[in-house]
Amino acid sequence: MLPRVAVSCVHAPAVASRRSHTFKAFYATIRGLRQPPPDLDDIPPSDNDFIMSILRANPSLRDTRSYLASFGPRPKPAPPLSSPDRVPPVADSLSSTRSIPVAKEHPVPSPVVSSILDPVIKRTALVKVQGPFSDVQLESIARGLVYLEKLGLVSVIVVESDTLVRGDQDERSSLIEETMRVVSMLEKQGARARPVLGAFVRLGPKPGDDLNVLDDPHPEAHTFPSDLVPIRSALRAGEIPVIPPFALDSFCRSVRIDANDILGALARGMVEAAGYHNLQPGPSTDDEVDLTPLRLMIINREGGVPSYARSGYPHLLINLTSEYSHIHDTFHEPWHHSNPTALSNLALAQSCLRYMPSTSSAIMVSHRSPSSLIANLITNKPALSSSLPHALLQGNRRLTPHTPTLLRRGLPIRVIRTLDDVDRPKLNSLLEQSFGRTLDESAFYKRLERTLDFVVVAGDYVGAAVVTNEPSNVAAQPISYLDKFAVLPSHQGDGTVDFLWVALHDESYGLGHPFSANPNGGKGGVGEGRDLVWRSRANNPVNKWYFERSSGHVRMGSWVLFWCDAEKRLRLEQASRTNAGMSYVENWEEGRLALWSSVAGKIPSSWK
């Protein structure tokens, strides 16, 4: 929701002053293009920082609709027909013979204006502020959280201090002091905050939990709906609750525990409390805040989880279901010193997202990137797509050690290499829902019996990539062809598309690189990469996405032919050329476009 802007008259001296400031700002902008961007900690806040943060998020139409579905104004009931203040619609007034006066001073606002100016639905986010931070750093963090509140996401903050020794005699007073410091910074940025210093989280497993379940461990602390009265009270009063990591032990003593245990207990407890509240009779009030956490935000000094595939730069998007163990196995020893809390925060995200809605996400972000929180809220996507070509990502200046890591509960990814293992009814349903057409099953599977290479399946067939080996009379080796790439409409925008494409990369044109050794049940990165080819209708709106991920494309009448070069071959070629650089067309590239176009053009349609 954008803030209201007051407009007033400005005197001539003020106009001249503003012109001077405008010129200085213009000069500073031009000069900034020639210099590296300054550290965010050194940038003073501006009046337009909030609006600029929204614009930088660059949300798509789907992102905007998703945001409005969660935070948009509730539909207001139509006024009764007998209301004397009711203004009839235009059609009624035109058909009426009476003259109806219209109050020009108070025109009926357009739906767009109403959607911007009406109050938004308040949702909650769990936030871990993992210090210590300097005053400037904490001020930047507080500013970002206040911006989120303006957009409808109210933070429930748990404070942690990494440098405070456990068991120190002053740890309790130090944590309370740090909590009050966060409260003060939030209020300095214009928010209302409330310290919740009394312990309301209970240490230990919740009564009735099965402690023998190893695959689904429960948090080390818990709450009951009645314990969350201080949180609900603060939210109803329009205040941001700020909580130190205290819990009640079995003797009802307030003791310090790990902030991750507090957050895990809150994630589970707030979801349960929201469900319990919804079951209670009686109307809900307008000031009620939905306790179900929509986001988990981990704000620290070290940023996201370092990735072996990005030379230690952070993971962009993590599929916790399929990548959690693999990230542990590939976590290099030096990262235990440079990113000492990365794995514990990874476990925190897995624990919390288990209870939060499937559309929820977690973000691990450095204090240097507070605007990333707004972009994540609006788009629910990583700062850069993880399915973009690795060379592009590695060469992008925006990919830094402080690039945030987005984490989702995700889906299992597996690779199927025989047609007998494919669940045909589920694949049929996926393809028909995704493409909106009726599949010619007999012809489609008859062709796959001869040409199938592999199928990458996401979850229970919510997404699939079908790759075939297309024979040619000219080339000795068949062409690796992406026959189908489909994701259910209900899973478009939740990360499944990127998860699926990354797995496709790792099994085809990305083979031969260490970063292709992902746990998807395929070749584990071992093998020789092959050029991947596919075609798409020229008017397909998905083509923009394909353009960004392909090595090149060529138009074939009403079709566009895309391809991704085998990355290992390109890398070897570049290494052999050293400083000479690659030519426009290499010897091994000659004639391949004509060959691909000929083969792709002969592939029959799969639809009735």
JSON list of C-alpha atoms in Angstrom, two decimals, residues 388-540:
[
{"chain": "A", "resi": 388, "resn": "LEU", "atom": "CA", "xyz": [19.74, -18.78, -15.53]},
{"chain": "A", "resi": 389, "resn": "PRO", "atom": "CA", "xyz": [22.97, -19.90, -17.27]},
{"chain": "A", "resi": 390, "resn": "HIS", "atom": "CA", "xyz": [25.84, -20.29, -14.82]},
{"chain": "A", "resi": 391, "resn": "ALA", "atom": "CA", "xyz": [28.15, -18.12, -16.93]},
{"chain": "A", "resi": 392, "resn": "LEU", "atom": "CA", "xyz": [25.61, -15.29, -16.81]},
{"chain": "A", "resi": 393, "resn": "LEU", "atom": "CA", "xyz": [25.17, -15.60, -13.06]},
{"chain": "A", "resi": 394, "resn": "GLN", "atom": "CA", "xyz": [28.87, -15.77, -12.35]},
{"chain": "A", "resi": 395, "resn": "GLY", "atom": "CA", "xyz": [29.52, -12.71, -14.49]},
{"chain": "A", "resi": 396, "resn": "ASN", "atom": "CA", "xyz": [26.66, -10.67, -13.06]},
{"chain": "A", "resi": 397, "resn": "ARG", "atom": "CA", "xyz": [27.79, -7.87, -10.76]},
{"chain": "A", "resi": 398, "resn": "ARG", "atom": "CA", "xyz": [24.66, -8.23, -8.67]},
{"chain": "A", "resi": 399, "resn": "LEU", "atom": "CA", "xyz": [25.75, -11.72, -7.57]},
{"chain": "A", "resi": 400, "resn": "THR", "atom": "CA", "xyz": [27.81, -10.94, -4.46]},
{"chain": "A", "resi": 401, "resn": "PRO", "atom": "CA", "xyz": [28.58, -12.63, -1.14]},
{"chain": "A", "resi": 402, "resn": "HIS", "atom": "CA", "xyz": [25.59, -10.72, 0.23]},
{"chain": "A", "resi": 403, "resn": "THR", "atom": "CA", "xyz": [23.05, -11.91, -2.36]},
{"chain": "A", "resi": 404, "resn": "PRO", "atom": "CA", "xyz": [20.10, -13.35, -0.37]},
{"chain": "A", "resi": 405, "resn": "THR", "atom": "CA", "xyz": [19.20, -17.03, -0.35]},
{"chain": "A", "resi": 406, "resn": "LEU", "atom": "CA", "xyz": [15.54, -17.91, -0.81]},
{"chain": "A", "resi": 407, "resn": "LEU", "atom": "CA", "xyz": [14.40, -21.22, 0.68]},
{"chain": "A", "resi": 408, "resn": "ARG", "atom": "CA", "xyz": [11.24, -23.17, -0.03]},
{"chain": "A", "resi": 409, "resn": "ARG", "atom": "CA", "xyz": [9.84, -26.40, 1.28]},
{"chain": "A", "resi": 410, "resn": "GLY", "atom": "CA", "xyz": [10.05, -27.56, -2.31]},
{"chain": "A", "resi": 411, "resn": "LEU", "atom": "CA", "xyz": [9.38, -30.91, -3.90]},
{"chain": "A", "resi": 412, "resn": "PRO", "atom": "CA", "xyz": [11.31, -34.12, -4.51]},
{"chain": "A", "resi": 413, "resn": "ILE", "atom": "CA", "xyz": [12.97, -34.25, -7.93]},
{"chain": "A", "resi": 414, "resn": "ARG", "atom": "CA", "xyz": [13.66, -37.56, -9.67]},
{"chain": "A", "resi": 415, "resn": "VAL", "atom": "CA", "xyz": [14.89, -38.71, -13.07]},
{"chain": "A", "resi": 416, "resn": "ILE", "atom": "CA", "xyz": [13.09, -41.56, -14.88]},
{"chain": "A", "resi": 417, "resn": "ARG", "atom": "CA", "xyz": [14.90, -43.32, -17.74]},
{"chain": "A", "resi": 418, "resn": "THR", "atom": "CA", "xyz": [12.42, -45.98, -18.86]},
{"chain": "A", "resi": 419, "resn": "LEU", "atom": "CA", "xyz": [8.92, -45.45, -20.16]},
{"chain": "A", "resi": 420, "resn": "ASP", "atom": "CA", "xyz": [7.65, -48.34, -18.01]},
{"chain": "A", "resi": 421, "resn": "ASP", "atom": "CA", "xyz": [8.37, -46.27, -14.88]},
{"chain": "A", "resi": 422, "resn": "VAL", "atom": "CA", "xyz": [6.35, -43.29, -16.09]},
{"chain": "A", "resi": 423, "resn": "ASP", "atom": "CA", "xyz": [2.89, -42.85, -14.55]},
{"chain": "A", "resi": 424, "resn": "ARG", "atom": "CA", "xyz": [1.07, -42.19, -17.80]},
{"chain": "A", "resi": 425, "resn": "PRO", "atom": "CA", "xyz": [-2.29, -41.00, -16.39]},
{"chain": "A", "resi": 426, "resn": "LYS", "atom": "CA", "xyz": [-0.54, -38.45, -14.17]},
{"chain": "A", "resi": 427, "resn": "LEU", "atom": "CA", "xyz": [1.75, -37.27, -16.96]},
{"chain": "A", "resi": 428, "resn": "ASN", "atom": "CA", "xyz": [-1.26, -36.97, -19.30]},
{"chain": "A", "resi": 429, "resn": "SER", "atom": "CA", "xyz": [-3.12, -34.85, -16.76]},
{"chain": "A", "resi": 430, "resn": "LEU", "atom": "CA", "xyz": [-0.08, -32.63, -16.23]},
{"chain": "A", "resi": 431, "resn": "LEU", "atom": "CA", "xyz": [0.49, -32.01, -19.94]},
{"chain": "A", "resi": 432, "resn": "GLU", "atom": "CA", "xyz": [-3.17, -31.34, -20.73]},
{"chain": "A", "resi": 433, "resn": "GLN", "atom": "CA", "xyz": [-3.62, -28.94, -17.81]},
{"chain": "A", "resi": 434, "resn": "SER", "atom": "CA", "xyz": [-0.40, -27.12, -18.56]},
{"chain": "A", "resi": 435, "resn": "PHE", "atom": "CA", "xyz": [-0.91, -26.75, -22.33]},
{"chain": "A", "resi": 436, "resn": "GLY", "atom": "CA", "xyz": [-4.71, -26.58, -22.28]},
{"chain": "A", "resi": 437, "resn": "ARG", "atom": "CA", "xyz": [-4.99, -29.14, -25.10]},
{"chain": "A", "resi": 438, "resn": "THR", "atom": "CA", "xyz": [-5.97, -32.80, -25.47]},
{"chain": "A", "resi": 439, "resn": "LEU", "atom": "CA", "xyz": [-3.04, -35.21, -25.74]},
{"chain": "A", "resi": 440, "resn": "ASP", "atom": "CA", "xyz": [-2.92, -37.78, -28.53]},
{"chain": "A", "resi": 441, "resn": "GLU", "atom": "CA", "xyz": [-1.82, -40.51, -26.12]},
{"chain": "A", "resi": 442, "resn": "SER", "atom": "CA", "xyz": [-1.37, -43.31, -28.64]},
{"chain": "A", "resi": 443, "resn": "ALA", "atom": "CA", "xyz": [0.90, -41.35, -30.98]},
{"chain": "A", "resi": 444, "resn": "PHE", "atom": "CA", "xyz": [2.76, -39.59, -28.15]},
{"chain": "A", "resi": 445, "resn": "TYR", "atom": "CA", "xyz": [3.78, -42.73, -26.25]},
{"chain": "A", "resi": 446, "resn": "LYS", "atom": "CA", "xyz": [4.44, -44.72, -29.40]},
{"chain": "A", "resi": 447, "resn": "ARG", "atom": "CA", "xyz": [7.06, -42.14, -30.33]},
{"chain": "A", "resi": 448, "resn": "LEU", "atom": "CA", "xyz": [8.51, -42.11, -26.79]},
{"chain": "A", "resi": 449, "resn": "GLU", "atom": "CA", "xyz": [8.96, -45.89, -26.95]},
{"chain": "A", "resi": 450, "resn": "ARG", "atom": "CA", "xyz": [11.53, -45.29, -29.70]},
{"chain": "A", "resi": 451, "resn": "THR", "atom": "CA", "xyz": [13.11, -42.01, -28.65]},
{"chain": "A", "resi": 452, "resn": "LEU", "atom": "CA", "xyz": [12.80, -41.43, -24.87]},
{"chain": "A", "resi": 453, "resn": "ASP", "atom": "CA", "xyz": [16.04, -40.41, -23.14]},
{"chain": "A", "resi": 454, "resn": "PHE", "atom": "CA", "xyz": [14.77, -39.40, -19.68]},
{"chain": "A", "resi": 455, "resn": "VAL", "atom": "CA", "xyz": [11.94, -37.64, -17.83]},
{"chain": "A", "resi": 456, "resn": "VAL", "atom": "CA", "xyz": [12.55, -35.27, -14.93]},
{"chain": "A", "resi": 457, "resn": "VAL", "atom": "CA", "xyz": [9.56, -35.32, -12.56]},
{"chain": "A", "resi": 458, "resn": "ALA", "atom": "CA", "xyz": [8.88, -32.77, -9.82]},
{"chain": "A", "resi": 459, "resn": "GLY", "atom": "CA", "xyz": [6.81, -33.99, -6.89]},
{"chain": "A", "resi": 460, "resn": "ASP", "atom": "CA", "xyz": [3.79, -36.10, -7.77]},
{"chain": "A", "resi": 461, "resn": "TYR", "atom": "CA", "xyz": [3.81, -34.99, -11.41]},
{"chain": "A", "resi": 462, "resn": "VAL", "atom": "CA", "xyz": [3.24, -31.32, -10.70]},
{"chain": "A", "resi": 463, "resn": "GLY", "atom": "CA", "xyz": [6.01, -30.67, -13.22]},
{"chain": "A", "resi": 464, "resn": "ALA", "atom": "CA", "xyz": [7.92, -32.69, -15.82]},
{"chain": "A", "resi": 465, "resn": "ALA", "atom": "CA", "xyz": [10.57, -32.29, -18.52]},
{"chain": "A", "resi": 466, "resn": "VAL", "atom": "CA", "xyz": [10.54, -34.94, -21.28]},
{"chain": "A", "resi": 467, "resn": "VAL", "atom": "CA", "xyz": [13.81, -35.28, -23.24]},
{"chain": "A", "resi": 468, "resn": "THR", "atom": "CA", "xyz": [14.14, -37.49, -26.33]},
{"chain": "A", "resi": 469, "resn": "ASN", "atom": "CA", "xyz": [16.93, -38.67, -28.63]},
{"chain": "A", "resi": 470, "resn": "GLU", "atom": "CA", "xyz": [15.88, -37.64, -32.13]},
{"chain": "A", "resi": 471, "resn": "PRO", "atom": "CA", "xyz": [17.67, -39.59, -34.89]},
{"chain": "A", "resi": 472, "resn": "SER", "atom": "CA", "xyz": [19.10, -37.94, -37.98]},
{"chain": "A", "resi": 473, "resn": "ASN", "atom": "CA", "xyz": [20.24, -39.32, -41.35]},
{"chain": "A", "resi": 474, "resn": "VAL", "atom": "CA", "xyz": [23.16, -36.89, -41.37]},
{"chain": "A", "resi": 475, "resn": "ALA", "atom": "CA", "xyz": [24.61, -36.91, -37.83]},
{"chain": "A", "resi": 476, "resn": "ALA", "atom": "CA", "xyz": [25.97, -40.04, -36.20]},
{"chain": "A", "resi": 477, "resn": "GLN", "atom": "CA", "xyz": [24.70, -39.01, -32.77]},
{"chain": "A", "resi": 478, "resn": "PRO", "atom": "CA", "xyz": [20.99, -38.35, -32.13]},
{"chain": "A", "resi": 479, "resn": "ILE", "atom": "CA", "xyz": [19.88, -34.88, -31.17]},
{"chain": "A", "resi": 480, "resn": "SER", "atom": "CA", "xyz": [18.95, -34.24, -27.53]},
{"chain": "A", "resi": 481, "resn": "TYR", "atom": "CA", "xyz": [15.50, -32.67, -27.82]},
{"chain": "A", "resi": 482, "resn": "LEU", "atom": "CA", "xyz": [13.34, -31.17, -25.08]},
{"chain": "A", "resi": 483, "resn": "ASP", "atom": "CA", "xyz": [9.97, -32.51, -26.18]},
{"chain": "A", "resi": 484, "resn": "LYS", "atom": "CA", "xyz": [7.84, -31.26, -23.28]},
{"chain": "A", "resi": 485, "resn": "PHE", "atom": "CA", "xyz": [8.41, -28.88, -20.37]},
{"chain": "A", "resi": 486, "resn": "ALA", "atom": "CA", "xyz": [5.29, -28.50, -18.23]},
{"chain": "A", "resi": 487, "resn": "VAL", "atom": "CA", "xyz": [4.32, -27.30, -14.76]},
{"chain": "A", "resi": 488, "resn": "LEU", "atom": "CA", "xyz": [0.79, -27.30, -13.35]},
{"chain": "A", "resi": 489, "resn": "PRO", "atom": "CA", "xyz": [-0.74, -23.81, -13.31]},
{"chain": "A", "resi": 490, "resn": "SER", "atom": "CA", "xyz": [-1.22, -24.10, -9.54]},
{"chain": "A", "resi": 491, "resn": "HIS", "atom": "CA", "xyz": [2.57, -24.48, -9.11]},
{"chain": "A", "resi": 492, "resn": "GLN", "atom": "CA", "xyz": [3.70, -21.76, -11.49]},
{"chain": "A", "resi": 493, "resn": "GLY", "atom": "CA", "xyz": [5.36, -19.07, -9.43]},
{"chain": "A", "resi": 494, "resn": "ASP", "atom": "CA", "xyz": [6.24, -21.24, -6.41]},
{"chain": "A", "resi": 495, "resn": "GLY", "atom": "CA", "xyz": [9.76, -22.17, -7.52]},
{"chain": "A", "resi": 496, "resn": "THR", "atom": "CA", "xyz": [8.85, -25.46, -9.23]},
{"chain": "A", "resi": 497, "resn": "VAL", "atom": "CA", "xyz": [9.76, -24.11, -12.68]},
{"chain": "A", "resi": 498, "resn": "ASP", "atom": "CA", "xyz": [13.29, -23.19, -11.55]},
{"chain": "A", "resi": 499, "resn": "PHE", "atom": "CA", "xyz": [13.74, -26.46, -9.63]},
{"chain": "A", "resi": 500, "resn": "LEU", "atom": "CA", "xyz": [12.72, -28.41, -12.73]},
{"chain": "A", "resi": 501, "resn": "TRP", "atom": "CA", "xyz": [14.95, -26.48, -15.14]},
{"chain": "A", "resi": 502, "resn": "VAL", "atom": "CA", "xyz": [18.00, -26.79, -12.86]},
{"chain": "A", "resi": 503, "resn": "ALA", "atom": "CA", "xyz": [17.49, -30.57, -12.77]},
{"chain": "A", "resi": 504, "resn": "LEU", "atom": "CA", "xyz": [17.10, -30.57, -16.57]},
{"chain": "A", "resi": 505, "resn": "HIS", "atom": "CA", "xyz": [20.38, -28.65, -16.87]},
{"chain": "A", "resi": 506, "resn": "ASP", "atom": "CA", "xyz": [22.15, -31.12, -14.60]},
{"chain": "A", "resi": 507, "resn": "GLU", "atom": "CA", "xyz": [21.07, -34.09, -16.73]},
{"chain": "A", "resi": 508, "resn": "SER", "atom": "CA", "xyz": [21.72, -32.66, -20.20]},
{"chain": "A", "resi": 509, "resn": "TYR", "atom": "CA", "xyz": [23.83, -29.72, -21.29]},
{"chain": "A", "resi": 510, "resn": "GLY", "atom": "CA", "xyz": [25.32, -29.21, -17.80]},
{"chain": "A", "resi": 511, "resn": "LEU", "atom": "CA", "xyz": [26.80, -32.70, -17.44]},
{"chain": "A", "resi": 512, "resn": "GLY", "atom": "CA", "xyz": [30.53, -32.86, -16.75]},
{"chain": "A", "resi": 513, "resn": "HIS", "atom": "CA", "xyz": [30.62, -30.01, -14.22]},
{"chain": "A", "resi": 514, "resn": "PRO", "atom": "CA", "xyz": [30.90, -30.50, -10.43]},
{"chain": "A", "resi": 515, "resn": "PHE", "atom": "CA", "xyz": [27.93, -28.17, -9.86]},
{"chain": "A", "resi": 516, "resn": "SER", "atom": "CA", "xyz": [25.69, -30.59, -11.79]},
{"chain": "A", "resi": 517, "resn": "ALA", "atom": "CA", "xyz": [26.09, -33.27, -9.12]},
{"chain": "A", "resi": 518, "resn": "ASN", "atom": "CA", "xyz": [22.70, -32.63, -7.57]},
{"chain": "A", "resi": 519, "resn": "PRO", "atom": "CA", "xyz": [20.72, -35.32, -5.70]},
{"chain": "A", "resi": 520, "resn": "ASN", "atom": "CA", "xyz": [17.98, -35.87, -8.29]},
{"chain": "A", "resi": 521, "resn": "GLY", "atom": "CA", "xyz": [18.46, -39.57, -8.89]},
{"chain": "A", "resi": 522, "resn": "GLY", "atom": "CA", "xyz": [20.18, -39.00, -12.22]},
{"chain": "A", "resi": 523, "resn": "LYS", "atom": "CA", "xyz": [23.78, -39.20, -13.36]},
{"chain": "A", "resi": 524, "resn": "GLY", "atom": "CA", "xyz": [25.13, -37.08, -10.51]},
{"chain": "A", "resi": 525, "resn": "GLY", "atom": "CA", "xyz": [26.95, -34.75, -12.87]},
{"chain": "A", "resi": 526, "resn": "VAL", "atom": "CA", "xyz": [29.11, -37.52, -14.36]},
{"chain": "A", "resi": 527, "resn": "GLY", "atom": "CA", "xyz": [29.15, -37.70, -18.16]},
{"chain": "A", "resi": 528, "resn": "GLU", "atom": "CA", "xyz": [29.49, -35.54, -21.25]},
{"chain": "A", "resi": 529, "resn": "GLY", "atom": "CA", "xyz": [27.09, -32.69, -21.74]},
{"chain": "A", "resi": 530, "resn": "ARG", "atom": "CA", "xyz": [25.10, -32.52, -24.96]},
{"chain": "A", "resi": 531, "resn": "ASP", "atom": "CA", "xyz": [23.53, -29.61, -26.79]},
{"chain": "A", "resi": 532, "resn": "LEU", "atom": "CA", "xyz": [19.86, -29.38, -25.81]},
{"chain": "A", "resi": 533, "resn": "VAL", "atom": "CA", "xyz": [17.40, -28.28, -28.52]},
{"chain": "A", "resi": 534, "resn": "TRP", "atom": "CA", "xyz": [13.70, -27.43, -28.38]},
{"chain": "A", "resi": 535, "resn": "ARG", "atom": "CA", "xyz": [11.10, -25.45, -30.29]},
{"chain": "A", "resi": 536, "resn": "SER", "atom": "CA", "xyz": [8.25, -23.18, -29.25]},
{"chain": "A", "resi": 537, "resn": "ARG", "atom": "CA", "xyz": [5.44, -21.38, -31.04]},
{"chain": "A", "resi": 538, "resn": "ALA", "atom": "CA", "xyz": [6.51, -17.88, -32.05]},
{"chain": "A", "resi": 539, "resn": "ASN", "atom": "CA", "xyz": [3.59, -16.36, -30.12]},
{"chain": "A", "resi": 540, "resn": "ASN", "atom": "CA", "xyz": [4.21, -18.37, -26.94]}
]
